[in-house]
Amino acid sequence: MTREGEEVATLVMKEKPKGRFRRWFGSNGLLRPYFYLLPHAVFFFMFLVYPIFKGFYISLTEWDIFANSGRFIGLGNYRLLFDPAAIQNVYFWQALRNTLIFVVISVPLLVLVALGLALLLTSRLSGRSVFRTIFFMPTALTVSVVAVIWRWLLNVDHGFVNFLLEKVGIKGVPWLTSQPWAWISITIATVWWTVGWNMILLINGINGVPEEIYEASKIDGANAWQRLLYITLPCLRPVLLFVCITTVIASFNLFGQPQLMTGGGPARSTLPVMMQIYTEAWANYRMGPAGAMSYLTALIMIVFTVFQSKLFAQRADD
């Protein structure tokens, strides 16, 4: 080796990490990837894992919110929810029934309308980018803005919708103060607000279907309806599963629309379970029963999610 080569080798040896500490914590150390994950892990445990266990513990106690402590009572709060004599039983199951009504009404609309828009906006329609932007724009609004817009549109005395109805000779409708109009109003506002997100997911899914499959089906004589039924929808199954699961979870978490549009009325008929949990915890200061309601609702949501996953998996096997 020449003199210059020996100098280069010496420099390389000096730059190479040495010792056990550098092997674990150096720039190429074994623990280096975990350092990048550490900030996320800290916030994950702080804002997700810890609240889950803390909330479950509170649901097993007679929690005093002012003393920030509680007396352990086991499943006492859960028994209240199944005791017909307890007020928590009446209000919780009524609110859960209201939420299920909303889930049954809104989820099919949020999936089917989004699928229809996605199919339309992946066709050869001119101005597709403009329409995508128009349909997606409401998702950027906050729930308070959405509620103000629809309260103004659906006001029984001065609303724009009733104004148009009266122009064609139809009597004004009490959209927000009577049933079934209150649920119809909340559902319309929710679909208008959130359908754009599902639409974008489905557009990406449709664009991911290989064009060769469509071309081969056209050669075989398949029409547009057959291509949709036997190519597009089967290829969209993973995206549809994701859309259905996230839409069901979002519908179970209904809160802002009824709170700001109807106040949970008329006669608590639009009061969802999340609003009941909030009222139980922060208006009645009964944290234990509120925690029990939360975990029972979470269990029901998990059952719904597993059922959807099994249903889609069964269809895939068929």
mmCIF file of C-alpha atoms in Angstrom:
data_model
loop_
_atom_site.group_PDB
_atom_site.id
_atom_site.type_symbol
_atom_site.label_atom_id
_atom_site.label_comp_id
_atom_site.label_asym_id
_atom_site.label_seq_id
_atom_site.Cartn_x
_atom_site.Cartn_y
_atom_site.Cartn_z
ATOM 1 C CA MET A 1 0.000 0.000 0.000
ATOM 2 C CA THR A 2 1.250 3.423 -0.893
ATOM 3 C CA ARG A 3 1.681 6.232 1.616
ATOM 4 C CA GLU A 4 -1.430 8.016 0.366
ATOM 5 C CA GLY A 5 -3.503 4.791 0.651
ATOM 6 C CA GLU A 6 -2.368 4.318 4.239
ATOM 7 C CA GLU A 7 -3.499 7.878 5.095
ATOM 8 C CA VAL A 8 -6.984 7.272 3.573
ATOM 9 C CA ALA A 9 -7.339 3.973 5.451
ATOM 10 C CA THR A 10 -6.370 5.722 8.670
ATOM 11 C CA LEU A 11 -9.058 8.398 8.147
ATOM 12 C CA VAL A 12 -11.724 5.743 7.444
ATOM 13 C CA MET A 13 -10.753 3.883 10.595
ATOM 14 C CA LYS A 14 -11.060 7.110 12.591
ATOM 15 C CA GLU A 15 -14.558 7.814 11.160
ATOM 16 C CA LYS A 16 -15.880 4.279 11.839
ATOM 17 C CA PRO A 17 -17.963 4.039 15.084
ATOM 18 C CA LYS A 18 -16.154 2.330 17.851
ATOM 19 C CA GLY A 19 -17.234 0.785 21.113
ATOM 20 C CA ARG A 20 -20.461 -0.635 22.437
ATOM 21 C CA PHE A 21 -22.077 2.780 22.940
ATOM 22 C CA ARG A 22 -21.636 3.768 19.288
ATOM 23 C CA ARG A 23 -22.796 0.338 18.130
ATOM 24 C CA TRP A 24 -26.141 0.919 19.862
ATOM 25 C CA PHE A 25 -26.543 4.710 19.875
ATOM 26 C CA GLY A 26 -24.235 5.932 17.072
ATOM 27 C CA SER A 27 -25.309 7.393 13.756
ATOM 28 C CA ASN A 28 -25.625 3.854 12.335
ATOM 29 C CA GLY A 29 -26.520 2.282 15.663
ATOM 30 C CA LEU A 30 -29.059 -0.484 16.089
ATOM 31 C CA LEU A 31 -31.423 1.749 18.078
ATOM 32 C CA ARG A 32 -31.397 4.637 15.628
ATOM 33 C CA PRO A 33 -34.695 3.688 13.826
ATOM 34 C CA TYR A 34 -36.464 3.533 17.182
ATOM 35 C CA PHE A 35 -35.411 7.087 18.007
ATOM 36 C CA TYR A 36 -37.439 8.269 14.996
ATOM 37 C CA LEU A 37 -40.473 6.372 16.305
ATOM 38 C CA LEU A 38 -40.093 7.611 19.876
ATOM 39 C CA PRO A 39 -41.990 10.943 19.523
ATOM 40 C CA HIS A 40 -44.973 9.192 17.957
ATOM 41 C CA ALA A 41 -44.870 6.455 20.598
ATOM 42 C CA VAL A 42 -44.861 9.025 23.415
ATOM 43 C CA PHE A 43 -47.919 10.849 22.060
ATOM 44 C CA PHE A 44 -49.616 7.535 21.192
ATOM 45 C CA PHE A 45 -49.363 6.319 24.776
ATOM 46 C CA MET A 46 -50.137 9.755 26.230
ATOM 47 C CA PHE A 47 -53.269 10.510 24.183
ATOM 48 C CA LEU A 48 -54.579 7.031 23.266
ATOM 49 C CA VAL A 49 -53.350 4.156 25.418
ATOM 50 C CA TYR A 50 -53.434 5.979 28.767
ATOM 51 C CA PRO A 51 -56.947 7.485 28.242
ATOM 52 C CA ILE A 52 -58.283 4.045 27.253
ATOM 53 C CA PHE A 53 -57.149 2.431 30.509
ATOM 54 C CA LYS A 54 -57.966 5.514 32.587
ATOM 55 C CA GLY A 55 -61.483 5.699 31.134
ATOM 56 C CA PHE A 56 -62.073 1.998 31.754
ATOM 57 C CA TYR A 57 -60.940 2.407 35.363
ATOM 58 C CA ILE A 58 -63.309 5.370 35.818
ATOM 59 C CA SER A 59 -66.173 3.253 34.448
ATOM 60 C CA LEU A 60 -65.556 0.831 37.330
ATOM 61 C CA THR A 61 -65.690 3.508 40.023
ATOM 62 C CA GLU A 62 -68.011 6.010 41.636
ATOM 63 C CA TRP A 63 -65.854 8.840 40.360
ATOM 64 C CA ASP A 64 -65.832 12.262 42.022
ATOM 65 C CA ILE A 65 -64.913 14.719 39.299
ATOM 66 C CA PHE A 66 -64.048 17.487 41.774
ATOM 67 C CA ALA A 67 -61.795 15.296 43.935
ATOM 68 C CA ASN A 68 -60.358 13.562 40.841
ATOM 69 C CA SER A 69 -60.683 10.196 42.572
ATOM 70 C CA GLY A 70 -63.248 7.454 42.907
ATOM 71 C CA ARG A 71 -64.457 4.475 44.936
ATOM 72 C CA PHE A 72 -64.158 1.134 43.158
ATOM 73 C CA ILE A 73 -67.615 -0.428 42.625
ATOM 74 C CA GLY A 74 -66.812 -3.070 40.018
ATOM 75 C CA LEU A 75 -69.496 -3.434 37.338
ATOM 76 C CA GLY A 76 -72.002 -1.270 39.220
ATOM 77 C CA ASN A 77 -72.119 1.399 36.508
ATOM 78 C CA TYR A 78 -72.646 -1.230 33.818
ATOM 79 C CA ARG A 79 -75.505 -2.780 35.832
ATOM 80 C CA LEU A 80 -77.191 0.645 35.915
ATOM 81 C CA LEU A 81 -77.453 0.560 32.127
ATOM 82 C CA PHE A 82 -79.444 -2.683 32.325
ATOM 83 C CA ASP A 83 -81.560 -1.712 35.336
ATOM 84 C CA PRO A 84 -85.031 -0.579 34.123
ATOM 85 C CA ALA A 85 -85.447 1.524 37.285
ATOM 86 C CA ALA A 86 -82.301 3.584 36.608
ATOM 87 C CA ILE A 87 -82.570 6.844 34.672
ATOM 88 C CA GLN A 88 -79.316 5.970 32.889
ATOM 89 C CA ASN A 89 -81.024 2.889 31.449
ATOM 90 C CA VAL A 90 -83.857 4.893 29.885
ATOM 91 C CA TYR A 91 -81.746 7.690 28.430
ATOM 92 C CA PHE A 92 -78.825 5.524 27.257
ATOM 93 C CA TRP A 93 -80.888 3.009 25.289
ATOM 94 C CA GLN A 94 -83.067 5.751 23.820
ATOM 95 C CA ALA A 95 -79.947 7.621 22.666
ATOM 96 C CA LEU A 96 -78.414 4.410 21.320
ATOM 97 C CA ARG A 97 -81.621 3.685 19.397
ATOM 98 C CA ASN A 98 -81.508 7.215 17.936
ATOM 99 C CA THR A 99 -77.897 6.651 16.872
ATOM 100 C CA LEU A 100 -78.729 3.331 15.230
ATOM 101 C CA ILE A 101 -81.547 5.036 13.302
ATOM 102 C CA PHE A 102 -79.036 7.558 12.005
ATOM 103 C CA VAL A 103 -76.512 4.821 11.125
ATOM 104 C CA VAL A 104 -79.133 2.853 9.192
ATOM 105 C CA ILE A 105 -80.290 5.958 7.289
ATOM 106 C CA SER A 106 -76.994 7.717 6.651
ATOM 107 C CA VAL A 107 -74.449 4.938 5.921
ATOM 108 C CA PRO A 108 -76.150 3.560 2.759
ATOM 109 C CA LEU A 109 -76.594 7.108 1.458
ATOM 110 C CA LEU A 110 -73.000 8.106 2.226
ATOM 111 C CA VAL A 111 -71.674 5.019 0.416
ATOM 112 C CA LEU A 112 -74.091 4.873 -2.541
ATOM 113 C CA VAL A 113 -74.079 8.620 -3.267
ATOM 114 C CA ALA A 114 -70.286 8.662 -3.039
ATOM 115 C CA LEU A 115 -70.068 5.643 -5.359
ATOM 116 C CA GLY A 116 -72.423 7.280 -7.864
ATOM 117 C CA LEU A 117 -70.413 10.499 -7.838
ATOM 118 C CA ALA A 118 -67.135 8.570 -8.154
ATOM 119 C CA LEU A 119 -68.421 6.631 -11.180
ATOM 120 C CA LEU A 120 -69.717 9.829 -12.753
ATOM 121 C CA LEU A 121 -66.495 11.745 -12.173
ATOM 122 C CA THR A 122 -64.279 8.944 -13.555
ATOM 123 C CA SER A 123 -66.259 8.854 -16.794
ATOM 124 C CA ARG A 124 -65.595 11.076 -19.785
ATOM 125 C CA LEU A 125 -67.586 13.940 -18.283
ATOM 126 C CA SER A 126 -66.134 17.338 -19.129
ATOM 127 C CA GLY A 127 -65.151 19.534 -16.175
ATOM 128 C CA ARG A 128 -64.523 16.561 -13.868
ATOM 129 C CA SER A 129 -61.845 18.359 -11.845
ATOM 130 C CA VAL A 130 -64.188 21.278 -11.186
ATOM 131 C CA PHE A 131 -66.978 18.990 -9.987
ATOM 132 C CA ARG A 132 -64.564 17.023 -7.775
ATOM 133 C CA THR A 133 -63.538 20.259 -6.111
ATOM 134 C CA ILE A 134 -67.159 21.377 -5.689
ATOM 135 C CA PHE A 135 -68.241 18.096 -4.092
ATOM 136 C CA PHE A 136 -65.161 17.883 -1.864
ATOM 137 C CA MET A 137 -65.223 21.489 -0.637
ATOM 138 C CA PRO A 138 -67.857 20.996 2.136
ATOM 139 C CA THR A 139 -65.534 18.545 3.932
ATOM 140 C CA ALA A 140 -63.238 21.500 4.686
ATOM 141 C CA LEU A 141 -65.970 23.177 6.767
ATOM 142 C CA THR A 142 -66.361 22.760 10.513
ATOM 143 C CA VAL A 143 -69.525 21.278 11.966
ATOM 144 C CA SER A 144 -70.537 24.654 13.427
ATOM 145 C CA VAL A 145 -70.431 26.277 9.981
ATOM 146 C CA VAL A 146 -72.392 23.384 8.484
ATOM 147 C CA ALA A 147 -75.023 23.692 11.226
ATOM 148 C CA VAL A 148 -75.401 27.455 10.723
ATOM 149 C CA ILE A 149 -75.821 27.024 6.956
ATOM 150 C CA TRP A 150 -78.496 24.338 7.272
ATOM 151 C CA ARG A 151 -80.317 26.036 10.172
ATOM 152 C CA TRP A 152 -80.682 29.068 7.915
ATOM 153 C CA LEU A 153 -81.779 27.003 4.911
ATOM 154 C CA LEU A 154 -84.286 24.949 6.944
ATOM 155 C CA ASN A 155 -85.679 27.615 9.274
ATOM 156 C CA VAL A 156 -89.437 27.119 9.480
ATOM 157 C CA ASP A 157 -90.306 30.840 9.229
ATOM 158 C CA HIS A 158 -87.469 32.457 7.288
ATOM 159 C CA GLY A 159 -85.654 29.494 5.709
ATOM 160 C CA PHE A 160 -84.730 29.470 2.036
ATOM 161 C CA VAL A 161 -86.186 25.972 1.455
ATOM 162 C CA ASN A 162 -89.595 26.881 2.890
ATOM 163 C CA PHE A 163 -89.490 30.117 0.887
ATOM 164 C CA LEU A 164 -89.135 28.085 -2.330
ATOM 165 C CA LEU A 165 -91.853 25.632 -1.237
ATOM 166 C CA GLU A 166 -94.294 28.453 -0.547
ATOM 167 C CA LYS A 167 -93.552 29.911 -3.997
ATOM 168 C CA VAL A 168 -94.920 26.704 -5.560
ATOM 169 C CA GLY A 169 -97.902 26.563 -3.197
ATOM 170 C CA ILE A 170 -96.571 24.045 -0.639
ATOM 171 C CA LYS A 171 -96.960 24.848 3.045
ATOM 172 C CA GLY A 172 -93.702 25.348 4.959
ATOM 173 C CA VAL A 173 -92.247 22.260 6.677
ATOM 174 C CA PRO A 174 -91.011 22.329 10.324
ATOM 175 C CA TRP A 175 -87.715 20.756 9.298
ATOM 176 C CA LEU A 176 -85.947 20.952 12.660
ATOM 177 C CA THR A 177 -88.793 20.714 15.168
ATOM 178 C CA SER A 178 -90.818 17.677 14.119
ATOM 179 C CA GLN A 179 -90.256 14.078 13.039
ATOM 180 C CA PRO A 180 -89.388 12.598 10.597
ATOM 181 C CA TRP A 181 -88.185 15.942 9.212
ATOM 182 C CA ALA A 182 -85.568 16.417 11.942
ATOM 183 C CA TRP A 183 -83.770 13.177 10.994
ATOM 184 C CA ILE A 184 -84.151 13.961 7.296
ATOM 185 C CA SER A 185 -82.581 17.390 7.870
ATOM 186 C CA ILE A 186 -79.646 16.002 9.878
ATOM 187 C CA THR A 187 -79.058 13.267 7.292
ATOM 188 C CA ILE A 188 -79.134 15.691 4.339
ATOM 189 C CA ALA A 189 -76.703 18.027 6.106
ATOM 190 C CA THR A 190 -74.369 15.132 6.968
ATOM 191 C CA VAL A 191 -74.384 13.689 3.436
ATOM 192 C CA TRP A 192 -73.731 17.136 1.925
ATOM 193 C CA TRP A 193 -70.899 17.712 4.399
ATOM 194 C CA THR A 194 -69.025 14.385 4.312
ATOM 195 C CA VAL A 195 -69.830 12.550 1.080
ATOM 196 C CA GLY A 196 -66.887 14.212 -0.691
ATOM 197 C CA TRP A 197 -64.372 12.286 1.394
ATOM 198 C CA ASN A 198 -65.816 8.885 0.465
ATOM 199 C CA MET A 199 -66.070 10.044 -3.143
ATOM 200 C CA ILE A 200 -62.329 10.788 -3.314
ATOM 201 C CA LEU A 201 -61.446 7.384 -1.838
ATOM 202 C CA LEU A 202 -63.663 5.595 -4.351
ATOM 203 C CA ILE A 203 -62.321 7.638 -7.277
ATOM 204 C CA ASN A 204 -58.801 6.529 -6.352
ATOM 205 C CA GLY A 205 -60.028 2.939 -6.143
ATOM 206 C CA ILE A 206 -61.699 3.086 -9.561
ATOM 207 C CA ASN A 207 -58.591 4.646 -11.111
ATOM 208 C CA GLY A 208 -56.601 1.706 -9.728
ATOM 209 C CA VAL A 209 -58.574 -0.892 -11.704
ATOM 210 C CA PRO A 210 -56.377 -2.053 -14.641
ATOM 211 C CA GLU A 211 -57.665 -0.672 -17.946
ATOM 212 C CA GLU A 212 -56.776 -3.967 -19.695
ATOM 213 C CA ILE A 213 -59.611 -5.731 -17.849
ATOM 214 C CA TYR A 214 -62.167 -3.250 -19.210
ATOM 215 C CA GLU A 215 -60.759 -3.560 -22.732
ATOM 216 C CA ALA A 216 -60.912 -7.364 -22.594
ATOM 217 C CA SER A 217 -64.517 -7.260 -21.315
ATOM 218 C CA LYS A 218 -65.522 -4.917 -24.162
ATOM 219 C CA ILE A 219 -64.047 -7.361 -26.670
ATOM 220 C CA ASP A 220 -66.128 -10.103 -25.021
ATOM 221 C CA GLY A 221 -69.240 -7.932 -25.455
ATOM 222 C CA ALA A 222 -69.844 -6.819 -21.860
ATOM 223 C CA ASN A 223 -72.012 -3.704 -21.545
ATOM 224 C CA ALA A 224 -71.512 -0.855 -19.047
ATOM 225 C CA TRP A 225 -73.762 -2.405 -16.391
ATOM 226 C CA GLN A 226 -71.955 -5.780 -16.597
ATOM 227 C CA ARG A 227 -68.559 -4.056 -16.372
ATOM 228 C CA LEU A 228 -69.734 -2.232 -13.233
ATOM 229 C CA LEU A 229 -71.192 -5.377 -11.665
ATOM 230 C CA TYR A 230 -68.456 -7.882 -12.496
ATOM 231 C CA ILE A 231 -65.300 -5.749 -12.731
ATOM 232 C CA THR A 232 -65.546 -2.404 -10.955
ATOM 233 C CA LEU A 233 -67.380 -3.433 -7.771
ATOM 234 C CA PRO A 234 -65.310 -6.626 -7.125
ATOM 235 C CA CYS A 235 -62.076 -4.667 -7.658
ATOM 236 C CA LEU A 236 -63.362 -1.949 -5.306
ATOM 237 C CA ARG A 237 -64.128 -4.396 -2.474
ATOM 238 C CA PRO A 238 -61.121 -3.432 -0.240
ATOM 239 C CA VAL A 239 -61.860 0.288 -0.711
ATOM 240 C CA LEU A 240 -65.580 -0.252 -0.107
ATOM 241 C CA LEU A 241 -64.799 -2.170 3.086
ATOM 242 C CA PHE A 242 -62.663 0.724 4.336
ATOM 243 C CA VAL A 243 -65.319 3.279 3.351
ATOM 244 C CA CYS A 244 -68.113 1.292 5.050
ATOM 245 C CA ILE A 245 -66.162 0.783 8.279
ATOM 246 C CA THR A 246 -65.054 4.415 8.598
ATOM 247 C CA THR A 247 -68.543 5.672 7.678
ATOM 248 C CA VAL A 248 -70.219 3.469 10.304
ATOM 249 C CA ILE A 249 -67.729 4.627 12.947
ATOM 250 C CA ALA A 250 -68.246 8.277 11.961
ATOM 251 C CA SER A 251 -72.034 7.850 12.077
ATOM 252 C CA PHE A 252 -71.832 6.296 15.555
ATOM 253 C CA ASN A 253 -69.834 9.383 16.596
ATOM 254 C CA LEU A 254 -72.670 11.717 15.559
ATOM 255 C CA PHE A 255 -72.633 14.735 17.872
ATOM 256 C CA GLY A 256 -72.327 18.216 16.402
ATOM 257 C CA GLN A 257 -75.172 18.175 13.861
ATOM 258 C CA PRO A 258 -78.017 17.346 16.299
ATOM 259 C CA GLN A 259 -76.476 19.440 19.058
ATOM 260 C CA LEU A 260 -76.359 22.568 16.889
ATOM 261 C CA MET A 261 -79.308 21.975 14.550
ATOM 262 C CA THR A 262 -82.025 20.410 16.724
ATOM 263 C CA GLY A 263 -80.593 20.432 20.252
ATOM 264 C CA GLY A 264 -81.409 16.712 20.418
ATOM 265 C CA GLY A 265 -85.128 17.390 19.955
ATOM 266 C CA PRO A 266 -87.948 17.188 19.428
ATOM 267 C CA ALA A 267 -88.466 15.318 22.721
ATOM 268 C CA ARG A 268 -84.907 13.844 22.669
ATOM 269 C CA SER A 269 -85.729 11.982 19.439
ATOM 270 C CA THR A 270 -82.488 13.104 17.711
ATOM 271 C CA LEU A 271 -80.270 12.972 20.785
ATOM 272 C CA PRO A 272 -77.410 10.548 19.855
ATOM 273 C CA VAL A 273 -75.502 8.356 22.264
ATOM 274 C CA MET A 274 -72.363 10.540 22.135
ATOM 275 C CA MET A 275 -74.397 13.558 23.200
ATOM 276 C CA GLN A 276 -75.953 11.527 26.032
ATOM 277 C CA ILE A 277 -72.484 10.437 27.220
ATOM 278 C CA TYR A 278 -71.307 14.053 27.133
ATOM 279 C CA THR A 279 -74.380 15.206 29.082
ATOM 280 C CA GLU A 280 -73.978 12.435 31.659
ATOM 281 C CA ALA A 281 -70.310 13.311 32.212
ATOM 282 C CA TRP A 282 -70.131 17.101 31.968
ATOM 283 C CA ALA A 283 -73.670 18.275 32.794
ATOM 284 C CA ASN A 284 -74.660 15.669 35.415
ATOM 285 C CA TYR A 285 -71.059 15.056 36.600
ATOM 286 C CA ARG A 286 -71.611 11.279 36.651
ATOM 287 C CA MET A 287 -68.332 10.155 35.152
ATOM 288 C CA GLY A 288 -68.650 6.483 36.090
ATOM 289 C CA PRO A 289 -71.934 5.839 34.234
ATOM 290 C CA ALA A 290 -70.662 7.970 31.334
ATOM 291 C CA GLY A 291 -67.562 5.767 31.139
ATOM 292 C CA ALA A 292 -69.699 2.626 31.185
ATOM 293 C CA MET A 293 -71.857 4.054 28.355
ATOM 294 C CA SER A 294 -68.694 4.824 26.369
ATOM 295 C CA TYR A 295 -67.264 1.327 26.642
ATOM 296 C CA LEU A 296 -70.565 -0.387 25.915
ATOM 297 C CA THR A 297 -70.962 1.797 22.808
ATOM 298 C CA ALA A 298 -67.380 1.019 21.773
ATOM 299 C CA LEU A 299 -68.130 -2.711 22.126
ATOM 300 C CA ILE A 300 -71.183 -2.357 19.867
ATOM 301 C CA MET A 301 -69.082 -0.479 17.291
ATOM 302 C CA ILE A 302 -66.457 -3.244 17.356
ATOM 303 C CA VAL A 303 -69.190 -5.836 16.751
ATOM 304 C CA PHE A 304 -70.448 -3.799 13.771
ATOM 305 C CA THR A 305 -66.911 -3.546 12.379
ATOM 306 C CA VAL A 306 -66.222 -7.272 12.729
ATOM 307 C CA PHE A 307 -69.588 -8.064 11.121
ATOM 308 C CA GLN A 308 -68.762 -5.855 8.127
ATOM 309 C CA SER A 309 -65.316 -7.419 7.753
ATOM 310 C CA LYS A 310 -66.795 -10.934 7.874
ATOM 311 C CA LEU A 311 -69.508 -9.966 5.384
ATOM 312 C CA PHE A 312 -67.005 -8.581 2.856
ATOM 313 C CA ALA A 313 -64.678 -11.562 3.368
ATOM 314 C CA GLN A 314 -67.577 -13.970 2.750
ATOM 315 C CA ARG A 315 -68.537 -12.134 -0.447
ATOM 316 C CA ALA A 316 -64.902 -12.327 -1.584
ATOM 317 C CA ASP A 317 -64.854 -16.096 -1.006
ATOM 318 C CA ASP A 318 -68.119 -16.475 -2.968
#
